[in-house]
mmCIF file of C-alpha atoms in Angstrom:
data_model
loop_
_atom_site.group_PDB
_atom_site.id
_atom_site.type_symbol
_atom_site.label_atom_id
_atom_site.label_comp_id
_atom_site.label_asym_id
_atom_site.label_seq_id
_atom_site.Cartn_x
_atom_site.Cartn_y
_atom_site.Cartn_z
ATOM 1 C CA MET A 28 -33.351 -20.656 -0.420
ATOM 2 C CA THR A 29 -29.999 -21.466 1.335
ATOM 3 C CA ASP A 30 -28.195 -21.689 -2.078
ATOM 4 C CA GLN A 31 -29.392 -18.312 -2.853
ATOM 5 C CA THR A 32 -28.461 -16.902 0.424
ATOM 6 C CA THR A 33 -25.064 -18.436 0.134
ATOM 7 C CA GLN A 34 -24.584 -17.105 -3.358
ATOM 8 C CA SER A 35 -25.700 -13.626 -2.244
ATOM 9 C CA SER A 36 -23.218 -13.690 0.746
ATOM 10 C CA PHE A 37 -20.457 -14.578 -1.566
ATOM 11 C CA VAL A 38 -21.018 -11.957 -4.211
ATOM 12 C CA ASP A 39 -21.065 -9.444 -1.363
ATOM 13 C CA LYS A 40 -17.690 -10.224 -0.381
ATOM 14 C CA ASP A 41 -14.524 -8.119 -1.549
ATOM 15 C CA LYS A 42 -10.878 -8.980 -1.385
ATOM 16 C CA TYR A 43 -8.587 -7.028 0.620
ATOM 17 C CA LEU A 44 -4.988 -7.031 1.061
ATOM 18 C CA ALA A 45 -3.840 -7.148 4.673
ATOM 19 C CA PHE A 46 -0.471 -5.824 6.146
ATOM 20 C CA GLU A 47 0.950 -4.510 9.234
ATOM 21 C CA LEU A 48 2.085 -1.061 10.382
ATOM 22 C CA ASN A 49 3.881 -0.747 13.925
ATOM 23 C CA HIS A 50 2.238 -4.123 14.910
ATOM 24 C CA ALA A 51 -1.278 -3.109 13.806
ATOM 25 C CA SER A 52 -3.461 -4.312 11.154
ATOM 26 C CA TYR A 53 -4.564 -2.414 8.121
ATOM 27 C CA SER A 54 -5.789 -3.354 4.644
ATOM 28 C CA ILE A 55 -6.711 -1.942 1.105
ATOM 29 C CA ASN A 56 -8.841 -3.056 -1.566
ATOM 30 C CA ILE A 57 -6.870 -5.680 -3.629
ATOM 31 C CA SER A 58 -8.242 -4.117 -6.891
ATOM 32 C CA LEU A 59 -5.938 -1.083 -6.128
ATOM 33 C CA VAL A 60 -2.870 -3.284 -5.875
ATOM 34 C CA LYS A 61 -0.629 -3.741 -8.990
ATOM 35 C CA GLU A 62 2.156 -5.765 -7.266
ATOM 36 C CA ILE A 63 3.956 -6.252 -3.966
ATOM 37 C CA MET A 64 7.743 -5.929 -4.311
ATOM 38 C CA GLU A 65 10.676 -6.449 -1.693
ATOM 39 C CA TYR A 66 12.006 -3.159 -0.447
ATOM 40 C CA VAL A 67 14.702 -1.782 -2.489
ATOM 41 C CA GLU A 68 16.870 1.357 -1.919
ATOM 42 C CA VAL A 69 14.782 4.434 -2.598
ATOM 43 C CA ASP A 70 16.353 7.510 -4.131
ATOM 44 C CA PRO A 71 15.461 10.546 -1.943
ATOM 45 C CA ILE A 72 13.632 13.619 -3.529
ATOM 46 C CA PRO A 73 14.730 17.099 -2.463
ATOM 47 C CA MET A 74 12.178 19.147 -0.616
ATOM 48 C CA ALA A 75 9.754 16.299 -0.400
ATOM 49 C CA PRO A 76 7.715 15.935 2.914
ATOM 50 C CA ASP A 77 9.203 13.458 5.330
ATOM 51 C CA PHE A 78 6.629 10.815 4.755
ATOM 52 C CA ILE A 79 7.707 10.592 1.106
ATOM 53 C CA ILE A 80 10.726 8.434 1.286
ATOM 54 C CA GLY A 81 11.975 8.982 -2.389
ATOM 55 C CA ALA A 82 11.262 7.585 -5.751
ATOM 56 C CA ILE A 83 11.965 4.164 -7.556
ATOM 57 C CA ASN A 84 12.071 3.559 -11.299
ATOM 58 C CA LEU A 85 9.889 0.662 -11.960
ATOM 59 C CA ARG A 86 10.360 -0.533 -15.380
ATOM 60 C CA GLY A 87 10.517 2.824 -16.640
ATOM 61 C CA GLU A 88 7.965 4.450 -14.608
ATOM 62 C CA VAL A 89 8.957 6.827 -11.893
ATOM 63 C CA ILE A 90 7.003 6.029 -8.630
ATOM 64 C CA PRO A 91 6.970 8.149 -5.462
ATOM 65 C CA VAL A 92 7.235 5.841 -2.141
ATOM 66 C CA PHE A 93 5.238 6.899 0.857
ATOM 67 C CA ASP A 94 6.420 5.772 4.460
ATOM 68 C CA LEU A 95 2.703 4.663 5.313
ATOM 69 C CA SER A 96 3.679 4.732 9.259
ATOM 70 C CA LEU A 97 4.853 8.265 8.896
ATOM 71 C CA ARG A 98 1.784 9.360 6.846
ATOM 72 C CA LEU A 99 -0.543 7.853 9.492
ATOM 73 C CA GLY A 100 1.216 9.725 12.309
ATOM 74 C CA LYS A 101 2.920 6.831 13.714
ATOM 75 C CA GLN A 102 6.945 6.137 14.324
ATOM 76 C CA PRO A 103 9.063 4.913 11.455
ATOM 77 C CA GLN A 104 9.821 1.505 11.369
ATOM 78 C CA GLU A 105 13.179 -0.203 10.817
ATOM 79 C CA LEU A 106 13.714 -2.163 7.733
ATOM 80 C CA THR A 107 13.683 -6.008 8.017
ATOM 81 C CA ASN A 108 13.590 -8.770 5.431
ATOM 82 C CA ARG A 109 9.761 -8.670 5.470
ATOM 83 C CA THR A 110 9.516 -4.956 4.713
ATOM 84 C CA CYS A 111 7.578 -4.344 1.578
ATOM 85 C CA ILE A 112 6.601 -1.810 -1.086
ATOM 86 C CA ILE A 113 2.886 -2.169 -2.284
ATOM 87 C CA ILE A 114 2.661 -0.590 -5.745
ATOM 88 C CA ALA A 115 -0.872 0.685 -5.658
ATOM 89 C CA GLU A 116 -2.957 2.698 -8.025
ATOM 90 C CA CYS A 117 -5.435 5.330 -6.733
ATOM 91 C CA LEU A 118 -7.765 7.999 -8.242
ATOM 92 C CA PHE A 119 -7.227 11.571 -7.064
ATOM 93 C CA ASN A 120 -9.438 14.388 -8.822
ATOM 94 C CA GLU A 121 -10.293 11.895 -11.437
ATOM 95 C CA GLN A 122 -6.523 11.282 -12.169
ATOM 96 C CA GLN A 123 -5.132 7.864 -11.930
ATOM 97 C CA ILE A 124 -2.054 7.895 -9.646
ATOM 98 C CA THR A 125 0.463 4.944 -9.068
ATOM 99 C CA ILE A 126 2.423 5.284 -5.584
ATOM 100 C CA GLY A 127 4.494 2.962 -3.584
ATOM 101 C CA LEU A 128 3.486 2.129 0.218
ATOM 102 C CA LYS A 129 6.296 1.056 2.551
ATOM 103 C CA VAL A 130 4.577 -1.326 4.948
ATOM 104 C CA ASP A 131 6.348 -3.593 7.649
ATOM 105 C CA ILE A 132 4.932 -6.873 6.386
ATOM 106 C CA VAL A 133 2.233 -8.045 3.925
ATOM 107 C CA THR A 134 0.144 -10.834 5.672
ATOM 108 C CA LYS A 135 -2.686 -12.291 3.679
ATOM 109 C CA VAL A 136 -5.727 -11.586 1.302
ATOM 110 C CA LEU A 137 -9.083 -11.342 3.029
ATOM 111 C CA ASP A 138 -12.438 -11.836 1.950
ATOM 112 C CA ILE A 139 -14.613 -9.199 3.764
ATOM 113 C CA SER A 140 -18.279 -8.667 3.107
ATOM 114 C CA GLY A 141 -19.694 -5.243 2.945
ATOM 115 C CA SER A 142 -21.910 -6.001 6.025
ATOM 116 C CA ASP A 143 -18.958 -6.463 8.254
ATOM 117 C CA ILE A 144 -17.423 -2.853 7.434
ATOM 118 C CA ASP A 145 -18.566 -0.100 9.771
ATOM 119 C CA SER A 146 -17.866 3.480 9.159
ATOM 120 C CA VAL A 147 -15.385 5.243 11.536
ATOM 121 C CA PRO A 148 -18.046 7.587 13.140
ATOM 122 C CA SER A 149 -20.246 4.602 14.246
ATOM 123 C CA ILE A 150 -17.168 3.441 16.045
ATOM 124 C CA GLY A 151 -15.616 6.201 17.913
ATOM 125 C CA GLY A 152 -13.470 9.432 17.223
ATOM 126 C CA GLN A 153 -10.107 8.013 18.009
ATOM 127 C CA PHE A 154 -9.152 7.252 14.435
ATOM 128 C CA HIS A 155 -7.791 9.383 12.068
ATOM 129 C CA SER A 156 -10.956 9.234 9.892
ATOM 130 C CA ARG A 157 -9.483 11.123 6.942
ATOM 131 C CA PHE A 158 -7.481 7.975 5.844
ATOM 132 C CA VAL A 159 -9.732 5.386 6.985
ATOM 133 C CA LEU A 160 -12.515 4.032 4.554
ATOM 134 C CA GLY A 161 -14.087 1.788 7.399
ATOM 135 C CA LEU A 162 -13.464 -0.829 10.181
ATOM 136 C CA ALA A 163 -13.770 -4.441 9.292
ATOM 137 C CA LYS A 164 -15.171 -6.636 11.899
ATOM 138 C CA LEU A 165 -12.879 -9.739 11.898
ATOM 139 C CA PRO A 166 -13.546 -12.904 13.993
ATOM 140 C CA ASP A 167 -10.676 -11.824 16.455
ATOM 141 C CA LYS A 168 -10.212 -8.122 15.947
ATOM 142 C CA LEU A 169 -11.018 -4.855 13.936
ATOM 143 C CA MET A 170 -9.172 -4.287 10.845
ATOM 144 C CA THR A 171 -8.710 -0.646 9.464
ATOM 145 C CA ILE A 172 -9.503 -0.356 5.941
ATOM 146 C CA LEU A 173 -7.546 2.490 4.390
ATOM 147 C CA ASP A 174 -8.551 4.887 1.762
ATOM 148 C CA ILE A 175 -5.188 5.453 -0.103
ATOM 149 C CA SER A 176 -6.543 8.088 -2.271
ATOM 150 C CA LYS A 177 -6.699 10.520 0.828
ATOM 151 C CA ILE A 178 -3.118 10.070 1.557
ATOM 152 C CA LEU A 179 -2.408 12.387 -1.309
ATOM 153 C CA THR A 180 -2.508 16.288 -1.216
ATOM 154 C CA LEU A 181 -2.339 18.566 -4.053
ATOM 155 C CA ASP A 182 1.203 19.153 -3.497
ATOM 156 C CA ASP A 183 1.898 15.636 -3.630
ATOM 157 C CA ILE A 184 0.158 15.314 -7.016
ATOM 158 C CA LYS A 185 2.405 18.113 -8.324
ATOM 159 C CA LEU A 186 5.399 16.361 -7.104
ATOM 160 C CA ILE A 187 4.412 13.204 -8.593
ATOM 161 C CA GLU A 188 3.708 14.906 -12.080
ATOM 162 C CA ASP A 189 7.123 16.378 -11.901
ATOM 163 C CA LEU A 190 8.581 13.173 -11.174
ATOM 164 C CA ASN A 191 6.756 11.667 -14.113
ATOM 165 C CA ASN A 192 8.071 14.517 -16.472
ATOM 166 C CA ALA A 193 11.645 13.900 -15.455
ATOM 167 C CA ASP A 194 13.696 10.917 -16.120
ATOM 168 C CA LEU A 195 15.956 9.303 -13.389
ATOM 169 C CA SER A 196 19.489 9.401 -14.472
ATOM 170 C CA GLU A 197 21.292 6.381 -16.065
ATOM 171 C CA ASP A 198 23.530 5.846 -13.030
ATOM 172 C CA VAL A 199 20.515 5.751 -10.677
ATOM 173 C CA GLN A 200 18.756 3.152 -13.023
ATOM 174 C CA ASN A 201 21.922 1.099 -13.055
ATOM 175 C CA HIS A 202 22.214 1.310 -9.328
ATOM 176 C CA GLN A 203 18.708 0.070 -8.769
ATOM 177 C CA ASP A 204 19.052 -2.587 -11.244
ATOM 178 C CA SER A 205 22.095 -3.743 -9.210
ATOM 179 C CA GLU A 206 19.917 -3.578 -5.981
ATOM 180 C CA ASN A 207 17.348 -5.725 -7.433
ATOM 181 C CA GLU A 208 19.807 -8.198 -8.645
ATOM 182 C CA ASP A 209 21.313 -8.517 -5.163
ATOM 183 C CA LEU A 210 17.772 -8.761 -3.476
ATOM 184 C CA SER A 211 16.809 -11.387 -5.858
ATOM 185 C CA SER A 212 19.794 -13.491 -4.781
ATOM 186 C CA GLN A 213 18.839 -13.357 -1.037
ATOM 187 C CA ASN A 214 16.301 -15.387 0.663
ATOM 188 C CA THR A 215 14.287 -12.396 1.965
ATOM 189 C CA VAL A 216 10.469 -12.656 2.063
ATOM 190 C CA CYS A 217 8.232 -9.798 2.402
ATOM 191 C CA GLU A 218 5.137 -11.831 2.402
ATOM 192 C CA SER A 219 3.794 -14.629 4.359
ATOM 193 C CA ASP A 220 3.304 -18.148 2.672
ATOM 194 C CA GLU A 221 -0.470 -17.465 2.562
ATOM 195 C CA THR A 222 -0.365 -14.225 0.666
ATOM 196 C CA GLU A 223 -1.610 -14.212 -2.620
ATOM 197 C CA VAL A 224 -2.617 -11.246 -5.106
ATOM 198 C CA ASN A 225 -5.513 -12.662 -6.997
ATOM 199 C CA HIS A 226 -8.071 -10.300 -8.593
ATOM 200 C CA GLU A 227 -10.252 -13.062 -9.608
#
């Protein structure tokens, strides 16, 4: 009986990648995360909304980078040696989209049971429920679980499609390669030592 209960509880848990924005804790389901990378210089996109910093060329794929703080209506944060870009996939109108999310710091991977996640209306109306999938009840605090598919609009999708149909110039590619080499030679760390991205 006890073994069955323990097994059921384990199966019910899902993994979430936790990170911070403006000293507040957020997370997304780790199944959406492709990789975590140190912050690199992002090439601006003309006429893009303020919360879209620009685009990066990641192994031949042009990816728009969102300032998640700005998208959530918060103040932009200065870059530090722990600033990260989370490369994530989301489904929008049955279309798979890859985006980058600038966050202040990635902290850890958490196992959260579905029974420990409450919907926003049951907690209160002070949250921007459009972007929030739920609120996880952790031992010491509440953590906001974001629905990253909701941060995109139809205009954003059109912008991403335009980017995917255009190639970054060779100069831009060489510049980003140089930036990546410079960053790899530094001792910057965007993740805490306990952070692991493991889908198993």
